Coordinates of C-alpha atoms and ligand atoms in Angstrom, one line a residue:
M1465 CA 113.8 144.2 95.5
F1466 CA 112.9 141.2 97.7
E1467 CA 110.1 142.2 100.2
E1468 CA 109.4 140.0 103.1
I1469 CA 105.7 139.0 103.5
Q1470 CA 104.6 139.2 107.1
K1471 CA 102.9 136.2 108.7
V1472 CA 99.6 136.9 110.5
E1473 CA 99.1 134.5 113.3
F1474 CA 95.8 132.7 113.9
T1475 CA 95.4 133.4 117.6
K1476 CA 93.3 131.8 120.4
E1477 CA 90.9 134.7 120.4
M1478 CA 90.2 134.3 116.7
K1479 CA 89.0 130.7 117.3
K1480 CA 85.7 132.0 118.6
D1481 CA 84.4 133.9 115.6
Y1482 CA 86.7 133.3 112.6
T1483 CA 85.6 131.1 109.7
I1484 CA 88.4 128.8 108.6
L1485 CA 88.3 128.1 104.9
V1486 CA 90.0 124.9 103.5
P1487 CA 90.4 124.0 99.9
S1488 CA 88.5 121.0 98.5
M1489 CA 90.5 117.9 97.9
L1490 CA 89.3 114.5 99.2
P1491 CA 85.5 114.7 99.0
I1492 CA 84.6 111.7 101.2
H1493 CA 87.4 112.1 103.8
F1494 CA 86.7 115.8 104.2
Q1495 CA 83.0 115.1 104.7
L1496 CA 84.0 113.1 107.8
I1497 CA 86.8 115.3 109.0
V1498 CA 85.2 118.8 108.8
P1499 CA 82.4 118.0 111.3
I1500 CA 85.1 116.7 113.7
L1501 CA 86.9 120.0 113.6
R1502 CA 83.6 121.9 113.9
D1503 CA 82.7 119.9 117.0
S1504 CA 86.0 121.0 118.5
G1505 CA 85.1 124.6 118.2
Y1506 CA 86.5 125.6 114.8
H1507 CA 84.2 127.1 112.2
I1508 CA 85.5 125.2 109.2
E1509 CA 84.1 125.5 105.7
I1510 CA 85.3 123.9 102.5
A1511 CA 85.7 126.5 99.8
G1512 CA 83.7 125.7 96.7
G1513 CA 83.3 127.7 93.5
D1514 CA 83.1 127.5 89.8
T1515 CA 86.1 125.8 88.2
R1516 CA 86.7 128.3 85.4
Q1517 CA 86.5 131.2 87.9
I1518 CA 88.9 129.4 90.2
V1519 CA 91.4 128.9 87.4
E1520 CA 91.1 132.5 86.3
E1521 CA 91.6 133.7 89.9
G1522 CA 94.6 131.4 90.2
L1523 CA 96.1 132.8 87.0
A1524 CA 95.6 136.3 88.3
D1525 CA 97.2 135.7 91.7
V1526 CA 99.9 133.2 91.2
H1527 CA 102.9 133.3 88.9
N1528 CA 102.1 131.2 85.8
D1529 CA 105.1 128.9 86.2
I1530 CA 103.8 127.6 89.5
C1531 CA 102.4 124.1 89.5
Y1532 CA 98.7 123.6 88.7
P1533 CA 97.6 122.3 92.2
C1534 CA 99.1 125.3 93.8
L1535 CA 97.3 127.6 91.3
L1536 CA 94.0 125.9 92.0
V1537 CA 94.3 125.9 95.8
I1538 CA 95.2 129.6 95.9
G1539 CA 92.7 130.4 93.1
Q1540 CA 89.9 128.7 95.1
M1541 CA 90.7 130.5 98.3
M1542 CA 91.0 133.9 96.7
A1543 CA 87.8 133.4 94.7
A1544 CA 86.0 132.5 97.9
L1545 CA 87.3 135.6 99.7
K1546 CA 86.3 137.8 96.8
S1547 CA 82.8 136.2 96.5
G1548 CA 81.5 138.4 99.3
K1549 CA 80.4 135.4 101.3
Y1550 CA 83.1 135.7 103.9
D1551 CA 84.2 138.7 106.0
P1552 CA 88.0 139.1 105.3
D1553 CA 88.4 140.5 108.8
K1554 CA 86.9 137.3 110.3
T1555 CA 88.2 134.6 108.0
A1556 CA 91.4 132.5 108.0
L1557 CA 92.7 130.0 105.5
M1558 CA 94.1 126.6 106.2
I1559 CA 96.1 124.2 104.1
T1560 CA 97.9 120.9 104.8
Q1561 CA 101.6 120.7 104.3
T1562 CA 104.0 117.7 104.3
G1563 CA 107.1 119.8 104.4
G1564 CA 108.7 118.0 101.4
G1565 CA 111.2 119.7 99.1
C1566 CA 108.8 120.4 96.2
R1567 CA 106.9 123.6 95.6
A1568 CA 104.3 122.6 98.1
S1569 CA 106.6 124.1 100.7
N1570 CA 106.0 127.5 99.1
Y1571 CA 102.2 127.3 99.2
L1572 CA 102.1 129.4 102.4
S1573 CA 104.2 132.3 101.1
L1574 CA 102.5 132.2 97.8
M1575 CA 99.1 132.3 99.5
R1576 CA 100.2 135.3 101.6
K1577 CA 101.5 137.0 98.5
A1578 CA 98.2 136.5 96.8
L1579 CA 96.2 137.8 99.8
R1580 CA 98.3 140.9 99.7
S1581 CA 97.7 141.4 96.0
I1582 CA 93.9 141.1 96.4
G1583 CA 94.0 143.5 99.3
Y1584 CA 93.4 141.2 102.2
P1585 CA 96.8 140.9 104.0
Q1586 CA 95.1 140.7 107.4
V1587 CA 93.8 137.1 106.6
P1588 CA 95.8 134.5 108.7
V1589 CA 97.0 131.4 106.9
I1590 CA 97.2 128.3 109.0
S1591 CA 99.6 125.5 108.0
L1592 CA 98.3 122.1 109.0
N1593 CA 101.4 120.0 109.3
F1594 CA 103.2 117.5 111.5
S1595 CA 106.7 118.6 110.6
N1596 CA 106.9 121.7 112.8
L1597 CA 106.8 124.0 109.8
E1598 CA 104.7 126.7 111.3
K1599 CA 102.6 127.0 114.5
N1600 CA 99.5 129.0 115.2
S1601 CA 98.4 129.3 118.9
G1602 CA 94.8 129.4 117.9
F1603 CA 94.7 126.0 116.1
Q1604 CA 95.8 122.9 117.9
F1605 CA 95.0 119.3 117.6
T1606 CA 93.9 117.7 120.8
V1607 CA 94.2 113.9 121.4
P1608 CA 90.4 113.2 120.8
M1609 CA 90.6 115.3 117.6
L1610 CA 93.6 113.4 116.4
V1611 CA 92.0 110.0 117.2
K1612 CA 88.8 110.9 115.5
A1613 CA 90.5 112.4 112.4
G1614 CA 92.7 109.3 112.2
E1615 CA 89.6 107.1 112.2
A1616 CA 88.0 109.4 109.7
L1617 CA 90.9 108.8 107.3
L1618 CA 90.5 105.1 107.6
Y1619 CA 86.8 105.2 107.0
G1620 CA 87.4 107.6 104.1
D1621 CA 89.8 105.2 102.5
L1622 CA 87.4 102.2 102.9
L1623 CA 84.4 104.2 101.7
M1624 CA 86.2 105.5 98.6
W1625 CA 87.6 102.1 97.8
I1626 CA 84.2 100.3 98.1
Y1627 CA 82.2 103.1 96.5
N1628 CA 84.1 102.8 93.3
Q1629 CA 83.5 99.1 93.1
C1630 CA 79.8 99.6 93.6
A1631 CA 79.0 102.8 91.7
S1632 CA 80.5 101.3 88.5
H1633 CA 78.1 98.3 88.7
E1634 CA 75.0 99.6 90.4
L1635 CA 71.7 98.7 88.7
H1636 CA 69.9 101.8 89.9
K1637 CA 71.8 105.0 89.4
G1638 CA 72.5 106.8 92.6
D1639 CA 72.2 103.8 95.0
S1640 CA 75.9 103.8 95.9
K1641 CA 75.9 107.6 96.6
K1642 CA 72.8 107.1 98.9
V1643 CA 74.6 104.4 100.9
L1644 CA 77.8 106.5 101.0
D1645 CA 75.9 109.5 102.4
Q1646 CA 74.1 107.2 105.0
C1647 CA 77.5 105.8 106.1
V1648 CA 79.0 109.3 106.4
D1649 CA 76.0 110.5 108.4
K1650 CA 76.2 107.5 110.8
L1651 CA 79.9 107.9 111.4
T1652 CA 79.5 111.6 111.9
R1653 CA 76.8 111.0 114.5
Q1654 CA 79.1 108.6 116.3
F1655 CA 82.0 111.1 116.4
Q1656 CA 79.6 113.7 117.7
K1657 CA 78.7 111.5 120.6
N1658 CA 82.4 111.0 121.2
R1659 CA 82.0 107.3 120.3
Y1660 CA 85.2 106.3 118.7
G1661 CA 87.0 102.9 118.5
G1662 CA 84.8 100.1 117.2
L1663 CA 86.6 100.2 113.8
K1664 CA 85.9 96.5 113.1
K1665 CA 82.2 96.8 113.7
N1666 CA 81.9 99.9 111.6
Y1667 CA 83.9 98.4 108.7
R1668 CA 81.5 95.4 108.8
S1669 CA 78.4 97.6 108.7
I1670 CA 79.9 99.7 105.8
L1671 CA 80.6 96.6 103.8
D1672 CA 77.2 95.1 104.6
A1673 CA 75.5 98.3 103.5
F1674 CA 77.3 98.4 100.1
A1675 CA 76.9 94.7 99.5
Q1676 CA 73.1 95.1 99.6
I1677 CA 73.2 97.4 96.5
P1678 CA 71.8 95.6 93.5
R1679 CA 74.8 95.3 91.0
D1680 CA 75.5 93.8 87.6
D1681 CA 78.3 91.3 87.2
A1682 CA 79.4 92.7 83.9
E1683 CA 83.1 92.7 83.1
K1684 CA 84.1 96.3 83.0
P1685 CA 87.6 97.6 82.4
K1686 CA 89.2 98.5 85.7
V1687 CA 91.2 101.8 85.5
G1688 CA 93.7 102.7 88.2
I1689 CA 94.1 106.4 89.0
V1690 CA 97.6 107.6 90.1
G1691 CA 99.3 110.9 90.2
E1692 CA 100.3 113.9 92.3
I1693 CA 98.2 113.6 95.5
Y1694 CA 96.0 116.7 94.8
M1695 CA 95.4 115.7 91.2
K1696 CA 94.7 112.1 92.1
Y1697 CA 92.0 112.8 94.6
S1698 CA 90.6 116.3 93.8
P1699 CA 87.6 116.4 91.4
L1700 CA 88.4 120.1 90.9
G1701 CA 92.0 119.2 89.8
N1702 CA 91.2 116.1 87.7
N1703 CA 87.9 117.3 86.2
H1704 CA 85.8 114.7 88.1
L1705 CA 87.9 111.8 86.7
E1706 CA 86.3 109.0 88.8
E1707 CA 82.8 110.2 87.8
F1708 CA 83.8 110.3 84.2
L1709 CA 85.3 106.8 84.2
I1710 CA 82.1 105.4 85.8
Q1711 CA 79.9 107.1 83.2
E1712 CA 82.1 105.6 80.5
G1713 CA 81.4 102.1 81.9
A1714 CA 84.8 101.6 83.7
E1715 CA 85.6 100.8 87.3
P1716 CA 88.0 103.3 88.9
V1717 CA 90.6 101.9 91.3
V1718 CA 91.9 104.6 93.7
S1719 CA 94.2 103.6 96.6
G1720 CA 93.8 105.3 99.9
V1721 CA 95.6 108.1 101.7
M1722 CA 97.1 105.6 104.2
D1723 CA 99.7 104.6 101.5
F1724 CA 100.8 108.2 101.3
L1725 CA 101.2 108.4 105.1
L1726 CA 103.2 105.2 105.2
Y1727 CA 105.3 106.5 102.3
C1728 CA 106.1 109.7 104.3
F1729 CA 107.1 107.7 107.4
T1730 CA 109.2 105.2 105.4
N1731 CA 111.1 108.0 103.8
R1732 CA 112.7 108.8 107.1
F1733 CA 114.6 105.6 107.0
V1734 CA 115.6 106.3 103.4
D1735 CA 116.9 109.7 104.6
R1736 CA 118.9 108.1 107.3
K1737 CA 120.4 105.6 104.9
L1738 CA 121.3 108.2 102.3
Y1739 CA 122.1 111.3 104.4
G1740 CA 123.1 109.7 107.7
F1741 CA 120.4 111.2 109.9
K1742 CA 120.6 110.2 113.6
R1743 CA 119.4 106.8 114.7
L1744 CA 117.5 108.4 117.5
T1745 CA 114.6 109.2 115.2
D1746 CA 114.2 105.5 114.4
L1747 CA 112.1 104.5 117.3
P1748 CA 109.1 106.8 116.9
T1749 CA 109.2 106.3 113.2
K1750 CA 109.2 102.5 113.5
L1751 CA 106.4 102.7 116.0
G1752 CA 104.4 105.0 113.7
I1753 CA 104.9 102.7 110.8
Q1754 CA 103.8 99.6 112.8
I1755 CA 100.6 101.5 114.0
L1756 CA 99.8 102.5 110.4
Y1757 CA 100.4 99.0 109.1
G1758 CA 98.1 97.7 111.8
F1759 CA 95.3 100.1 110.8
Q1760 CA 95.8 99.3 107.1
N1761 CA 95.7 95.6 107.8
G1762 CA 92.5 96.1 109.7
I1763 CA 90.8 97.4 106.6
I1764 CA 92.3 94.7 104.4
H1765 CA 91.3 91.9 106.7
A1766 CA 87.7 93.3 107.1
V1767 CA 87.2 93.4 103.3
K1768 CA 88.7 89.9 102.8
E1769 CA 86.7 88.4 105.6
H1770 CA 83.5 89.9 104.3
G1771 CA 84.3 88.3 101.0
V1772 CA 82.2 90.5 98.6
F1773 CA 84.7 93.2 97.4
Q1774 CA 88.2 93.2 96.3
A1775 CA 90.6 94.2 99.1
P1776 CA 93.4 96.8 98.8
T1777 CA 97.0 95.8 98.6
P1778 CA 99.1 96.1 101.8
F1779 CA 101.8 98.8 101.7
K1780 CA 104.3 96.1 102.8
H1781 CA 103.8 94.4 99.5
L1782 CA 103.6 97.6 97.4
I1783 CA 107.0 98.8 98.7
T1784 CA 108.7 95.7 97.4
L1785 CA 107.5 96.2 93.9
V1786 CA 109.8 99.2 93.1
E1787 CA 113.0 97.2 93.6
G1788 CA 114.9 97.4 90.3
T1789 CA 112.6 100.0 88.8
I1790 CA 113.2 103.2 90.7
S1791 CA 115.4 104.2 93.7
R1792 CA 113.6 104.9 96.9
G1793 CA 115.8 108.0 97.1
A1794 CA 113.4 109.6 94.5
K1795 CA 111.1 111.2 97.0
M1796 CA 110.2 114.7 95.9
G1797 CA 106.4 115.0 95.4
E1798 CA 104.9 111.5 95.4
G1799 CA 108.3 110.1 94.5
W1800 CA 108.8 106.4 94.3
L1801 CA 105.2 105.8 95.7
L1802 CA 103.8 106.9 92.4
T1803 CA 105.8 104.4 90.4
A1804 CA 105.0 101.8 93.1
E1805 CA 101.3 102.5 92.7
M1806 CA 101.5 101.8 88.9
L1807 CA 103.4 98.6 89.5
E1808 CA 101.0 97.5 92.2
L1809 CA 98.0 98.1 89.9
I1810 CA 99.6 95.9 87.2
D1811 CA 100.5 93.3 89.9
S1812 CA 96.9 93.1 90.9
G1813 CA 95.7 92.7 87.4
V1814 CA 94.7 96.3 86.6
N1815 CA 96.6 97.1 83.4
N1816 CA 94.8 100.3 82.6
I1817 CA 96.2 103.3 84.4
V1818 CA 95.5 107.0 84.2
C1819 CA 98.4 109.1 85.4
T1820 CA 97.2 112.6 86.3
Q1821 CA 100.0 115.0 85.5
P1822 CA 99.8 118.6 86.8
F1823 CA 101.4 121.4 84.8
G1824 CA 104.7 122.6 86.4
C1825 CA 105.3 119.5 88.5
L1826 CA 108.8 118.3 87.7
P1827 CA 109.0 115.6 90.5
N1828 CA 105.9 113.8 89.3
H1829 CA 106.8 114.0 85.7
I1830 CA 110.0 112.0 86.5
V1831 CA 108.4 109.4 88.7
A1832 CA 105.2 109.0 86.6
K1833 CA 105.5 109.9 82.9
G1834 CA 109.3 109.3 83.1
M1835 CA 108.8 105.8 84.3
T1836 CA 106.2 104.7 81.8
R1837 CA 108.6 103.4 79.2
K1838 CA 110.4 101.3 81.9
I1839 CA 107.2 99.9 83.2
K1840 CA 105.9 99.1 79.7
D1841 CA 109.1 97.3 78.9
R1842 CA 108.6 95.1 81.9
F1843 CA 104.9 94.7 81.4
P1844 CA 104.0 95.1 77.7
K1845 CA 100.3 94.9 78.5
A1846 CA 100.3 98.0 80.6
N1847 CA 97.9 100.5 79.1
I1848 CA 99.1 103.8 80.7
V1849 CA 97.9 107.2 79.7
A1850 CA 99.3 110.4 81.1
I1851 CA 96.8 113.2 81.2
D1852 CA 98.1 116.7 81.5
Y1853 CA 96.1 119.1 83.6
D1854 CA 96.8 122.8 83.3
P1855 CA 94.9 126.1 83.1
S1856 CA 94.5 125.9 79.3
A1857 CA 93.9 122.1 78.9
T1858 CA 90.4 121.4 77.6
K1859 CA 88.2 118.9 79.3
I1860 CA 87.2 117.5 75.9
N1861 CA 90.8 116.8 74.9
Q1862 CA 91.4 115.0 78.3
E1863 CA 88.2 113.0 77.8
N1864 CA 89.1 112.0 74.3
R1865 CA 92.4 110.6 75.4
L1866 CA 90.7 108.7 78.2
K1867 CA 88.2 107.3 75.7
L1868 CA 91.0 106.1 73.5
M1869 CA 92.6 104.4 76.5
L1870 CA 89.3 102.7 77.3
A1871 CA 88.9 101.6 73.7
N1872 CA 92.4 100.0 73.9
A1873 CA 91.4 98.4 77.2
R1874 CA 88.3 96.8 75.7
M1875 CA 90.2 95.6 72.7
E1876 CA 92.8 93.9 74.8
E1877 CA 90.1 92.3 76.9
K1878 CA 88.4 90.9 73.8
K1879 CA 91.7 89.6 72.5
A1880 CA 92.4 87.9 75.9
S1881 CA 88.9 86.3 75.8
G1882 CA 89.5 85.0 72.3
V1883 CA 87.0 87.2 70.4
H1884 CA 88.5 88.2 67.1
Q1885 CA 88.9 91.9 66.6
P1886 CA 89.3 93.1 63.0
E1887 CA 92.1 95.6 62.4
K1888 CA 90.7 99.1 62.6
Q1889 CA 91.4 101.7 60.1
P1890 CA 92.4 105.1 61.6
S1891 CA 89.2 107.1 62.0
K1892 CA 88.5 110.7 62.2
I1893 CA 87.9 110.5 65.9
G1894 CA 91.4 108.9 66.3
E1895 CA 92.9 111.9 64.4
E1896 CA 91.0 114.3 66.7
I1897 CA 92.3 112.5 69.7
L1898 CA 95.9 112.8 68.6
V1899 CA 95.6 116.6 68.1
Ligands
SF4_3019 S1 104.3 117.5 93.9 FE1 104.3 118.7 92.1 S2 102.3 119.5 91.8 FE2 102.5 118.8 93.9 S3 103.1 120.6 95.0 FE3 105.0 119.6 94.5 S4 105.6 120.5 92.5 FE4 103.4 121.1 92.9

């Protein structure tokens, strides 16, 4: 029989002495955001843990037909609670939610169910959302927190974008990571002193710092990473995909979170058009979109003006690329944004694309793997590989498929530069890859 799971509220009193655990996801962005929340009086910690243990924990606590990101997020939280490092009577869990129609909207109930099954039903689960999904009196965003977190998102997007361009070409291993850490420290100190604003100046100093890193000018295959948001960004989810591509001599291209926010805002107009929502909601949405456009343009302008690195594509252009390929009514999961990201990569000359596919995610199979044929028909040079991530997928199998994609990329580059490439006989490694 169906049994209702009680919600435990995170109260104002709990704020004083509770540790709030958050799952890992966007490494650079979270390094900036977590100290902002700590300075506002919340004892935030990012849950860590061994990948295999997290997967095992997820399998034990979540039904095995639930999508892989959900399994990992819940597995990571439960493994942290069971590690003995945190007092379950003084710990809360927090996750972000967009309120879309996919399984992500069930994370909270599944998390509470898992807590009950491991014997910690008293642990509050906080939903971090801007769609009025759930409220907790003990956790509230103040205006300074919001402003700082917004800025941290912008810096995170820029740092991630530039780091990938540098780390793949650095002459001395580790230089880019050092500069990244220095930038994060500097920005964190500014936030601690309540110094915000000054985006332009900070963009400039970030770009200057990275530009000083000695780099080669070797032609390396650029590889775009797209996929379900958790799989795209989380090293736990995608088995450290960016790091792997850099090790293999490729340059990862990963677009920022700003595109996802703009996608969420833009979808409100799609809803109105398709389902006749009230026009009243238009004004704040339009305003929000204009503000985000302005912020994104600020980054793009700074990178272009600096002149050393390649600039990201504006969302205004990205949105036009899906016309004739996918309806903007496809908006479960990452929806049409995922298809748009693949088209945008090709449009900007990045033909090699890794599509990170989580097990159990129907929406993203449709807008990613499901669109591959259509994209390849339009752009025959597109070299798209869909990599499945699930509890039983082996890293070696994923890496072999990535290596095969990189081999194709290199062969195409040689062909394009006029170097003759003899026909290759199928080799044993090829057979292994296809297993
Ligand atoms: S988009 Fe897919 S993987 Fe992500 S929460 Fe929804 S169903 Fe799960």
